[in-house]
mmCIF file of C-alpha atoms and ligand atoms in Angstrom:
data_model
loop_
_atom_site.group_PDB
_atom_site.id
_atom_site.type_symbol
_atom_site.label_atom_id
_atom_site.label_comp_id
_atom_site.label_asym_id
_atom_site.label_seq_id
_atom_site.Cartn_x
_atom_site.Cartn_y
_atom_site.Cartn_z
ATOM 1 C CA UNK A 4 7.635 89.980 7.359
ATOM 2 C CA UNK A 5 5.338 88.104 10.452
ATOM 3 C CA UNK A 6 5.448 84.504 10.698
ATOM 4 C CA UNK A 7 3.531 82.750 8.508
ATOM 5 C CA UNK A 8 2.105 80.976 11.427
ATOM 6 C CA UNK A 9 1.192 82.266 15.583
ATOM 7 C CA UNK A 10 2.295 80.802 18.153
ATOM 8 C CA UNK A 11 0.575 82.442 21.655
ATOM 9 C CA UNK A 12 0.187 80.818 25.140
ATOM 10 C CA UNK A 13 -2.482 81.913 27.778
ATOM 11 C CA UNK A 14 -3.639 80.225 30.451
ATOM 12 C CA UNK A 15 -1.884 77.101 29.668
ATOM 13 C CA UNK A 16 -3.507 76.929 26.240
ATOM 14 C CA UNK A 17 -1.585 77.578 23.140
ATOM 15 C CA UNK A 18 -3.633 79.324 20.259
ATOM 16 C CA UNK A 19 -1.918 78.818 16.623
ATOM 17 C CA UNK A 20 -2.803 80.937 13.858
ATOM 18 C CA UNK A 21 -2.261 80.099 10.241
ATOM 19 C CA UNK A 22 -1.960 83.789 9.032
ATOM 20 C CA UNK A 23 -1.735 83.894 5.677
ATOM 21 C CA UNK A 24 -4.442 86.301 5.337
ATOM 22 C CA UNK A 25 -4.399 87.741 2.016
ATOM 23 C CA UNK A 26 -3.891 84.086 0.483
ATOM 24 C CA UNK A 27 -7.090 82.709 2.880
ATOM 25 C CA UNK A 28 -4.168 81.175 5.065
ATOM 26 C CA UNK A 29 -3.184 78.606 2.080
ATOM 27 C CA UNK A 30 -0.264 76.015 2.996
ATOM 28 C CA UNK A 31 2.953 77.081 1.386
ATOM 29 C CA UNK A 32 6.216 75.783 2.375
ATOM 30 C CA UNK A 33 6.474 78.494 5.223
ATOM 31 C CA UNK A 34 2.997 77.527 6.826
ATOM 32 C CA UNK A 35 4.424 74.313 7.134
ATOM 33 C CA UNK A 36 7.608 74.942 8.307
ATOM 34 C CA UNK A 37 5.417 77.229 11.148
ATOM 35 C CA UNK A 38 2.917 74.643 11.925
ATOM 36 C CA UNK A 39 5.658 71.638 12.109
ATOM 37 C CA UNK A 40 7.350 74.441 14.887
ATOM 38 C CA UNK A 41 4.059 74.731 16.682
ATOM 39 C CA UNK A 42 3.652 70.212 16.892
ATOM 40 C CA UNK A 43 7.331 70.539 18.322
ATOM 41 C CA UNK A 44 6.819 73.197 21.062
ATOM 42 C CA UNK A 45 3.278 71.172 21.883
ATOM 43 C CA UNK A 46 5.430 68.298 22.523
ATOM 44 C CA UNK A 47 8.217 69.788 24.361
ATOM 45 C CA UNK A 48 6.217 72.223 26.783
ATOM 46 C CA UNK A 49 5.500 70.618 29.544
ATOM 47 C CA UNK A 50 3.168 73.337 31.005
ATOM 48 C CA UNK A 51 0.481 73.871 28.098
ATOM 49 C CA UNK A 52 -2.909 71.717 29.131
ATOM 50 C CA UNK A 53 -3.948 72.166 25.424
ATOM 51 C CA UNK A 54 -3.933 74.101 22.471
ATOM 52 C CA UNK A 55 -6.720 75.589 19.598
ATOM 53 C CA UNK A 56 -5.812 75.573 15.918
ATOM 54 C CA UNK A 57 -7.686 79.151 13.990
ATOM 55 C CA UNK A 58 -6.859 80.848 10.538
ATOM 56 C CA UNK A 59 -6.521 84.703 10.715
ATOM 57 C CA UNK A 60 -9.263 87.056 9.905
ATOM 58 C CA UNK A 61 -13.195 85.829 9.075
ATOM 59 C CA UNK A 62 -13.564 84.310 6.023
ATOM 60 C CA UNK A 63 -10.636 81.246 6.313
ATOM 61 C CA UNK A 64 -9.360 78.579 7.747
ATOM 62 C CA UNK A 65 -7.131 77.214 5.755
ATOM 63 C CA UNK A 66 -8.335 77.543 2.151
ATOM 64 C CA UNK A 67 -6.177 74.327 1.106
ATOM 65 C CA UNK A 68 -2.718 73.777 -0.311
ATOM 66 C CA UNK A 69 -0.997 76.956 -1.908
ATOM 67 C CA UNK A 70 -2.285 76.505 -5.459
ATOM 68 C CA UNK A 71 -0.012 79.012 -6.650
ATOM 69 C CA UNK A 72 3.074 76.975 -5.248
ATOM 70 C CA UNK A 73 1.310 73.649 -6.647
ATOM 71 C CA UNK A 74 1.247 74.802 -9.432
ATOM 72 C CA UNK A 75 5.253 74.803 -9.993
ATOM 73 C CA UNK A 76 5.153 70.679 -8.863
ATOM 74 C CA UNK A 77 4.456 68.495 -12.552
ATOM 75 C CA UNK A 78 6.515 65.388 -12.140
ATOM 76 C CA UNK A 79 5.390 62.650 -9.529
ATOM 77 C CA UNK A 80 8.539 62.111 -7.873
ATOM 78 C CA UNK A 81 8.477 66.308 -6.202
ATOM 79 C CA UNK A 82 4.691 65.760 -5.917
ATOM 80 C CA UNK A 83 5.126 62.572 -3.640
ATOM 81 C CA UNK A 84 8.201 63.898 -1.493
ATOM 82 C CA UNK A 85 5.497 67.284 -1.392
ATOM 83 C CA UNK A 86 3.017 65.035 -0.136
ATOM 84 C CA UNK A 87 5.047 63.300 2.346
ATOM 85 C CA UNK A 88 6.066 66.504 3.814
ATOM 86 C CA UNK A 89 2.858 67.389 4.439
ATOM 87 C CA UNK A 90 1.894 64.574 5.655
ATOM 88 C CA UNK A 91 4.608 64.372 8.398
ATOM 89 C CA UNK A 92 3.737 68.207 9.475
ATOM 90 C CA UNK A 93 -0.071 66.884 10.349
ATOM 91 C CA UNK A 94 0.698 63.462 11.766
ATOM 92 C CA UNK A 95 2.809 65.888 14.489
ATOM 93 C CA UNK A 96 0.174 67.717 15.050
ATOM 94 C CA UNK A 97 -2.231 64.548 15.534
ATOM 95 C CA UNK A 98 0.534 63.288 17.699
ATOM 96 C CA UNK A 99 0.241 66.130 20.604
ATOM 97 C CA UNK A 100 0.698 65.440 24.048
ATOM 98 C CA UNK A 101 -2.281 68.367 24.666
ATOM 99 C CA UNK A 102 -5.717 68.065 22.958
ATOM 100 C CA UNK A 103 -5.562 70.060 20.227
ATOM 101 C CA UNK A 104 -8.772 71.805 18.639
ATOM 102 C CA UNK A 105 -9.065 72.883 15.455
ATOM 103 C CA UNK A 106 -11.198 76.077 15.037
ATOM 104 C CA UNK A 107 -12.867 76.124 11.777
ATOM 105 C CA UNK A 108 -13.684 79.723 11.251
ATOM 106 C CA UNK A 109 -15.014 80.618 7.044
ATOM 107 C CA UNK A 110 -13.466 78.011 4.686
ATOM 108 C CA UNK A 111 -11.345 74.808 5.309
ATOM 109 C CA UNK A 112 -11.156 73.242 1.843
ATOM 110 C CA UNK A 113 -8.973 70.530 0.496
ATOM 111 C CA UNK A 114 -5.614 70.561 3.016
ATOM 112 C CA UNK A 115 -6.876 73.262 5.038
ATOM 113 C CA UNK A 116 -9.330 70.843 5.726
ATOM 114 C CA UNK A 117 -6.860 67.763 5.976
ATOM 115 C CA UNK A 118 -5.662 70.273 8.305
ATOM 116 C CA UNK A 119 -8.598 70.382 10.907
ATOM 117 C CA UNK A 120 -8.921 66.185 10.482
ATOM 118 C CA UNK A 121 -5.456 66.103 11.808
ATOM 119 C CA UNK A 122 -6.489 67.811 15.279
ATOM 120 C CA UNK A 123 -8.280 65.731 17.571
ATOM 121 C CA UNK A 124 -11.663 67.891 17.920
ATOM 122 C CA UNK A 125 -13.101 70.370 15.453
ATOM 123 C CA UNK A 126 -15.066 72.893 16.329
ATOM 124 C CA UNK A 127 -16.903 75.148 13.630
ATOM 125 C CA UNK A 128 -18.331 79.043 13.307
ATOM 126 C CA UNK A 129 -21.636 78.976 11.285
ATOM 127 C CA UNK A 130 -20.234 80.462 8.277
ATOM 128 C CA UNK A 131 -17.864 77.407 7.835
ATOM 129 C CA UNK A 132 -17.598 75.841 4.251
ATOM 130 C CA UNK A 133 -15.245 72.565 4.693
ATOM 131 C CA UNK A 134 -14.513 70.112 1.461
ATOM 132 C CA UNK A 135 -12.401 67.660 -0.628
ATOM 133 C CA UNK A 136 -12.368 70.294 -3.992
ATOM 134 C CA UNK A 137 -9.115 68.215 -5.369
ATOM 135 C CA UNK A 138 -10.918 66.481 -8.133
ATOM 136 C CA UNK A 139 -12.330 68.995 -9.392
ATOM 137 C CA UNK A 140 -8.413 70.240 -9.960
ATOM 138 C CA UNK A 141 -7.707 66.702 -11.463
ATOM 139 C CA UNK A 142 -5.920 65.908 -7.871
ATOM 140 C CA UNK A 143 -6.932 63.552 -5.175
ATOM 141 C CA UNK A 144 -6.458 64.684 -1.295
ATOM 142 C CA UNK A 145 -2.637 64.383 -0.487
ATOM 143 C CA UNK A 146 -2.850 65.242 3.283
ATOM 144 C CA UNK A 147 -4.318 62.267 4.682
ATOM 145 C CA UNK A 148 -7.991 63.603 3.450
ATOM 146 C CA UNK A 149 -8.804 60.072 1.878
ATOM 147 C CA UNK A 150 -7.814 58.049 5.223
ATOM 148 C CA UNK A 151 -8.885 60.371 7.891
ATOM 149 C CA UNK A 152 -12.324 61.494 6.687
ATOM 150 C CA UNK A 153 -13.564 58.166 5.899
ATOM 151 C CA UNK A 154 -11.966 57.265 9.262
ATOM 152 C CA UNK A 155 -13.967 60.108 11.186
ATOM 153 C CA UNK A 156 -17.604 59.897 8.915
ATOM 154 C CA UNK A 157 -17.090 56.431 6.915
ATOM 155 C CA UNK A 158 -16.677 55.062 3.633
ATOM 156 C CA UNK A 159 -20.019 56.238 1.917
ATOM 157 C CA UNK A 160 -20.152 59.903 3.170
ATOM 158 C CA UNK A 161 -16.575 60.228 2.816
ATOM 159 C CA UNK A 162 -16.571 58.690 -0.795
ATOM 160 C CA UNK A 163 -19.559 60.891 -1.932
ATOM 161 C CA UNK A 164 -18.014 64.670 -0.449
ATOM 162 C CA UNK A 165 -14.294 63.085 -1.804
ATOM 163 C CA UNK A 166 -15.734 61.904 -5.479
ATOM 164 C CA UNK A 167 -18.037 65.174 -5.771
ATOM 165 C CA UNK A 168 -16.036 67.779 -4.086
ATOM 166 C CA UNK A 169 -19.560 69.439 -2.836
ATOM 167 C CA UNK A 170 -18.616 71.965 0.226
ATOM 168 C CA UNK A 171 -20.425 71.336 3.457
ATOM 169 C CA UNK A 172 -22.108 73.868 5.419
ATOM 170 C CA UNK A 173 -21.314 73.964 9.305
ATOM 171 C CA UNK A 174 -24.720 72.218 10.604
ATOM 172 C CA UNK A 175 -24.364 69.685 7.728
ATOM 173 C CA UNK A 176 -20.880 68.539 9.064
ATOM 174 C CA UNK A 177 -21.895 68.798 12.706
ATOM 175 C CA UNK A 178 -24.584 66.655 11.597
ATOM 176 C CA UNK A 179 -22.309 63.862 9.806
ATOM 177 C CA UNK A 180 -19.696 64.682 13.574
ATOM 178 C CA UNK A 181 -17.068 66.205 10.787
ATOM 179 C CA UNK A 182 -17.095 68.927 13.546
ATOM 180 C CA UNK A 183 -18.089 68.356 17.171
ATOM 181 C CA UNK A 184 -19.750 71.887 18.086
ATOM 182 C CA UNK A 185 -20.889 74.538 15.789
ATOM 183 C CA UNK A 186 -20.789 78.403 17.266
ATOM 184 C CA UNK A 187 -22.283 81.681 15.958
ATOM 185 C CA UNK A 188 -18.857 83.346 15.209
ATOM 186 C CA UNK A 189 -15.399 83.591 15.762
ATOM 187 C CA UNK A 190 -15.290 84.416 19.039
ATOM 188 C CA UNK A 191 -17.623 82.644 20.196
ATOM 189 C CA UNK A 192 -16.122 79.867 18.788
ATOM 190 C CA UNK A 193 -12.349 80.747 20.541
ATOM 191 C CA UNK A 194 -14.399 81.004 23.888
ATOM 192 C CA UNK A 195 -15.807 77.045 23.210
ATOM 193 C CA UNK A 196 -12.948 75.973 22.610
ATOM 194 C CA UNK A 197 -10.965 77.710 25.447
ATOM 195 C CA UNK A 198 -13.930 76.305 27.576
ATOM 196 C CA UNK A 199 -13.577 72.540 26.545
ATOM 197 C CA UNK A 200 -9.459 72.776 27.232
ATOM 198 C CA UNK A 201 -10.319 74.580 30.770
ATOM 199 C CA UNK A 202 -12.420 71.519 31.954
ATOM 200 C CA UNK A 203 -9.468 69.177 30.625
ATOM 201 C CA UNK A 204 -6.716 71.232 32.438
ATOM 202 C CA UNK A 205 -8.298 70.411 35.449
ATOM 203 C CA UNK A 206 -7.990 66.722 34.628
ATOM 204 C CA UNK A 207 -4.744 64.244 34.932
ATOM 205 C CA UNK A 208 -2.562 65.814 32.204
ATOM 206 C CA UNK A 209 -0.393 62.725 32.377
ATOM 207 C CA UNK A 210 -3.939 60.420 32.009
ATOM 208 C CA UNK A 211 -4.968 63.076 29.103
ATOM 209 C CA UNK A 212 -2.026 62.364 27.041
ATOM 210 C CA UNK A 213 -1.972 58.783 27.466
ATOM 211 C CA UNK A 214 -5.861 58.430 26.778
ATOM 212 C CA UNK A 215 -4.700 60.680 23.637
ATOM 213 C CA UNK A 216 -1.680 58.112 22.598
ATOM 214 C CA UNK A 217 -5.028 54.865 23.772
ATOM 215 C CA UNK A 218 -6.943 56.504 21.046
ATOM 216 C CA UNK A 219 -3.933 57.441 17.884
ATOM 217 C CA UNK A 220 -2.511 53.663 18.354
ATOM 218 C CA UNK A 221 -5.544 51.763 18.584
ATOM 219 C CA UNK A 222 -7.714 53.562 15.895
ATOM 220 C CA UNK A 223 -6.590 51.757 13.213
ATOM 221 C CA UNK A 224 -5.369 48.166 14.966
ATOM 222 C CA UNK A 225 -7.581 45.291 15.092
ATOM 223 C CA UNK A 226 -9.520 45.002 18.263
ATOM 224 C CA UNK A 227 -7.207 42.868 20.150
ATOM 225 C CA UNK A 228 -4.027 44.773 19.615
ATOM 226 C CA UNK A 229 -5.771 47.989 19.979
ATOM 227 C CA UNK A 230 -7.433 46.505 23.872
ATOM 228 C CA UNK A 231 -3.441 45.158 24.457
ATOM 229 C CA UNK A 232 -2.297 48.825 23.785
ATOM 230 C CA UNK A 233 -5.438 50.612 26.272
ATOM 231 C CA UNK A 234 -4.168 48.098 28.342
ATOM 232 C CA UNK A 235 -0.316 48.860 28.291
ATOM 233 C CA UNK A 236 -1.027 52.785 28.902
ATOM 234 C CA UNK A 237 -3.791 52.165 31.429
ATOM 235 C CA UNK A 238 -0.993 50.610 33.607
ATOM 236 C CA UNK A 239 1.369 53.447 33.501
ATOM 237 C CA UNK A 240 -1.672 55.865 34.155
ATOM 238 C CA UNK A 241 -3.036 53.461 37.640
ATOM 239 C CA UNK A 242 1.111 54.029 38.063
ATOM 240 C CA UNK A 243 1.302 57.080 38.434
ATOM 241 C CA UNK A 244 1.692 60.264 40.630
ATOM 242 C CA UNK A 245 -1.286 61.296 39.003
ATOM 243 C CA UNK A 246 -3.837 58.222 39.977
ATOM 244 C CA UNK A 247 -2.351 58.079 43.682
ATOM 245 C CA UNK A 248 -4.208 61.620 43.932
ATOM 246 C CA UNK A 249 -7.158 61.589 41.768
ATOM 247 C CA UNK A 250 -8.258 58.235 43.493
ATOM 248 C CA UNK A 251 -6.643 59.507 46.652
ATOM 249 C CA UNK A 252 -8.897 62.577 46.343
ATOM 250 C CA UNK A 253 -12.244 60.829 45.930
ATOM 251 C CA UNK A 254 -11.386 58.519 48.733
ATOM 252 C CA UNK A 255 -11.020 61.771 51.415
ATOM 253 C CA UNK A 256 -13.849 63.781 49.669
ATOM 254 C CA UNK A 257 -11.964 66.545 48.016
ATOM 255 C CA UNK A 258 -10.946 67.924 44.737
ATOM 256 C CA UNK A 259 -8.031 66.086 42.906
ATOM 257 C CA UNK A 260 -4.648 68.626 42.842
ATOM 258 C CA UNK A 261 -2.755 67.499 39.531
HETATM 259 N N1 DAK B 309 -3.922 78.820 -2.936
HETATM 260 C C1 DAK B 309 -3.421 80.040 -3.240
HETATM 261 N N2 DAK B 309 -4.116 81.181 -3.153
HETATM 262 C C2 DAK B 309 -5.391 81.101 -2.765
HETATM 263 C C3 DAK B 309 -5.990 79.854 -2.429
HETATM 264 C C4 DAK B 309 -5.198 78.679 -2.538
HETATM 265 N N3 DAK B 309 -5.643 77.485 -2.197
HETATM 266 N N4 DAK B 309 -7.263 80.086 -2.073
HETATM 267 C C5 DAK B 309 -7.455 81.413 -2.169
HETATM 268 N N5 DAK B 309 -6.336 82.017 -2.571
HETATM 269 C C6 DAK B 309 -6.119 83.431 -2.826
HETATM 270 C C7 DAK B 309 -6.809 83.855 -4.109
HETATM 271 O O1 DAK B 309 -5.991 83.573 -5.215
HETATM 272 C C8 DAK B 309 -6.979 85.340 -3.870
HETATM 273 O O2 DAK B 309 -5.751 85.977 -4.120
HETATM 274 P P1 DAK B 309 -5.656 87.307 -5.022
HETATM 275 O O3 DAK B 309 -6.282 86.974 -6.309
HETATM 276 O O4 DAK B 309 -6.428 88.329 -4.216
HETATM 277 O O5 DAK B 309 -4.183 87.589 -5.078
HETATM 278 C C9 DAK B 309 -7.250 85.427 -2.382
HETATM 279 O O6 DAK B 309 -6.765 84.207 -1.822
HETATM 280 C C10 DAK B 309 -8.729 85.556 -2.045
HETATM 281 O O7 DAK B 309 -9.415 84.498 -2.687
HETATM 282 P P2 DAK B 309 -10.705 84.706 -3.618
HETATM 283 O O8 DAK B 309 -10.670 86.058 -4.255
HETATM 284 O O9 DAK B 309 -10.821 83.526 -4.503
HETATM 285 O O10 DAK B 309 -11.866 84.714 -2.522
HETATM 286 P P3 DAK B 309 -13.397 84.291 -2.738
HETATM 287 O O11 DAK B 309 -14.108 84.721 -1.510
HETATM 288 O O12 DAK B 309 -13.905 84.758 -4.066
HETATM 289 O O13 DAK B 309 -13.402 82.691 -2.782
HETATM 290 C C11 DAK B 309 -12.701 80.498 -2.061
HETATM 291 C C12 DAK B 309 -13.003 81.968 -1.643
HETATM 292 C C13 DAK B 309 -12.127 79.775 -0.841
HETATM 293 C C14 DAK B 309 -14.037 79.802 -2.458
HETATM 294 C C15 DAK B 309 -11.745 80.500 -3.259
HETATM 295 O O14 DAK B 309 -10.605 81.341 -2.912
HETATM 296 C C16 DAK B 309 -11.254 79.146 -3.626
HETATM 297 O O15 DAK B 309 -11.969 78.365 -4.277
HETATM 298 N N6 DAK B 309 -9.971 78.881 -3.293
HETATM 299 C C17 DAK B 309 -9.337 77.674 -3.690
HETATM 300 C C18 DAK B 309 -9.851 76.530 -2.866
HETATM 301 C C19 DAK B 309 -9.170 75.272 -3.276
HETATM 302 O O16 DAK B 309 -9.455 74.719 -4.343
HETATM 303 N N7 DAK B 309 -8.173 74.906 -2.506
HETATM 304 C C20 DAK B 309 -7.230 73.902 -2.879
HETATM 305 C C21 DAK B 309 -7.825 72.556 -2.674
HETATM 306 S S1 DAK B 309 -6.725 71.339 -3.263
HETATM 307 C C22 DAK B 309 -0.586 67.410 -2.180
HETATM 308 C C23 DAK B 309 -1.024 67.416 -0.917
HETATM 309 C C24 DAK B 309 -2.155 68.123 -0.594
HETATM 310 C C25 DAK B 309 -2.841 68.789 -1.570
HETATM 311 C C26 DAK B 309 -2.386 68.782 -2.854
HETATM 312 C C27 DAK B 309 -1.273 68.069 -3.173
HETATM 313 N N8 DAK B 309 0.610 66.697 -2.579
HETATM 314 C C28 DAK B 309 0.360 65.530 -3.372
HETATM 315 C C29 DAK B 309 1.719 67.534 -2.922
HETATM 316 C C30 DAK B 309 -3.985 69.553 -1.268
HETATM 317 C C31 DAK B 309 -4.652 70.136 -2.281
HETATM 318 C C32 DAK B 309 -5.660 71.098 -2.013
HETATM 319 O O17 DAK B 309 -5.731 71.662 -0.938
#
């Protein structure tokens, strides 16, 4: 049987595919275990400069939580520890060192879509249909979908797509910036995405991270704390090996060698 979940470096960028194909790459136990392998190798490999998040095949991203398996869950003690594991897996992910993109090729509904608000950036192919469906299944989002989307897009649009469950064509969440860039297809979409994480490889990958860590810790602190934390990391980044040659660089006229 193939992993439930891809885990391929090239370049310096990993690419991690949810391939769950014949199940539109739903999130079982074993996707999870897969992705919660992929946050651990993003934090421990030192080399990779970033990494892209994609669904196998054309037609899915992640089509949400493994109904199937959901099913099985009635009492609200396994539903909660369910939750929490799920949780966990994405707040990894959202933790990377390396930006991490998530590709939205065909549907990313309910956690699949959870899924792509955990990354950093989202990218979309036109025929992406991304949404909140769990009331309409007499759930609520259990991934983080009620925090992070009215985080990303605020408290009305998030309420109204959360409260009606409506799906959201690509343009229509570029427009709302659910997703960053939308691309004609899959590929084109991969080669975006490899594009944005070549211009950031060339970049401090010690000053990427920490402007990564700037952004996770002071999202959701009050002004001043968040400022005493961009402060904090902006003195290990003027610190470092890093900043001696990027400044060092532009003072003799050359191109910075991280
Ligand atoms: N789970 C399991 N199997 C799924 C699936 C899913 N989420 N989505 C699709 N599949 C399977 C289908 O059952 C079908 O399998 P077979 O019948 O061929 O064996 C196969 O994938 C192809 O799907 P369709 O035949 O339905 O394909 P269509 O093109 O007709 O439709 C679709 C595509 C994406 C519109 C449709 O498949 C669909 O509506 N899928 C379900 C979408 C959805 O409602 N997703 C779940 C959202 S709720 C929690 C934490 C988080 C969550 C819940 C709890 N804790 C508190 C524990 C998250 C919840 C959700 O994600």
């Amino acid at each position: 049987m193939s992993e439930p979940v891809a885990f391929e470096v090239e370049g310096g960028v990993a690419t991690i595919t949810v391939q769950r194909e014949k199940a539109l790459n739903a999130l079982n136990a074993e996707t999870l275990d897969g992705l919660e392998r992929a946050a651990q190798r993003l934090q421990r490999d030192g080399e990779l400069r970033g990494a892209i998040l994609i669904g196998a095949g054309e037609k899915a991203f992640v089509a949400g939580a493994d109904l199937k398996a959901l099913s099985q869950v009635t009492s609200v003690g396994p539903a909660r520890g369910l939750a929490r594991r799920g949780q966990s897996v994405l707040r990894q992910l959202e933790q990377s060192p390396v930006p991490l993109i998530a590709c939205v090729n065909g549907y990313a509904l309910g956690g699949g879509l959870e899924l792509a608000l955990a990354c950093h950036m989202r990218y979309a192919s036109a025929n992406a249909r991304v949404g909140l469906p769990e009331v309409g299944l007499g759930l609520i989002p259990g991934y983080g979908g009620t925090q992070r989307l009215t985080r990303l897009v605020g408290r009305g649009r998030a309420t109204e797509l959360i409260v009606t469950g409506n799906q959201l064509k690509a343009d229509e969440a570029a427009a709302i910036g659910l997703v960053n860039r939308v691309f004609e297809s899959r590929d084109a979409l991969l080669a975006g995405a490899r594009e944005t994480l070549a211009v950031v490889a060339t970049r401090g990958r010690l000053a990427v991270s920490l402007a990564l860590e700037s952004i996770d810790r002071g999202v959701d602190a009050d002004l001043d704390a968040a400022l005493a934390v961009e402060a904090d990391l902006f003195g290990v980044a003027l610190a470092s090996d890093d900043a001696r040659e990027g400044i060092g660089a532009f003072l003799e006229k050359r191109a910075p060698n991280f």
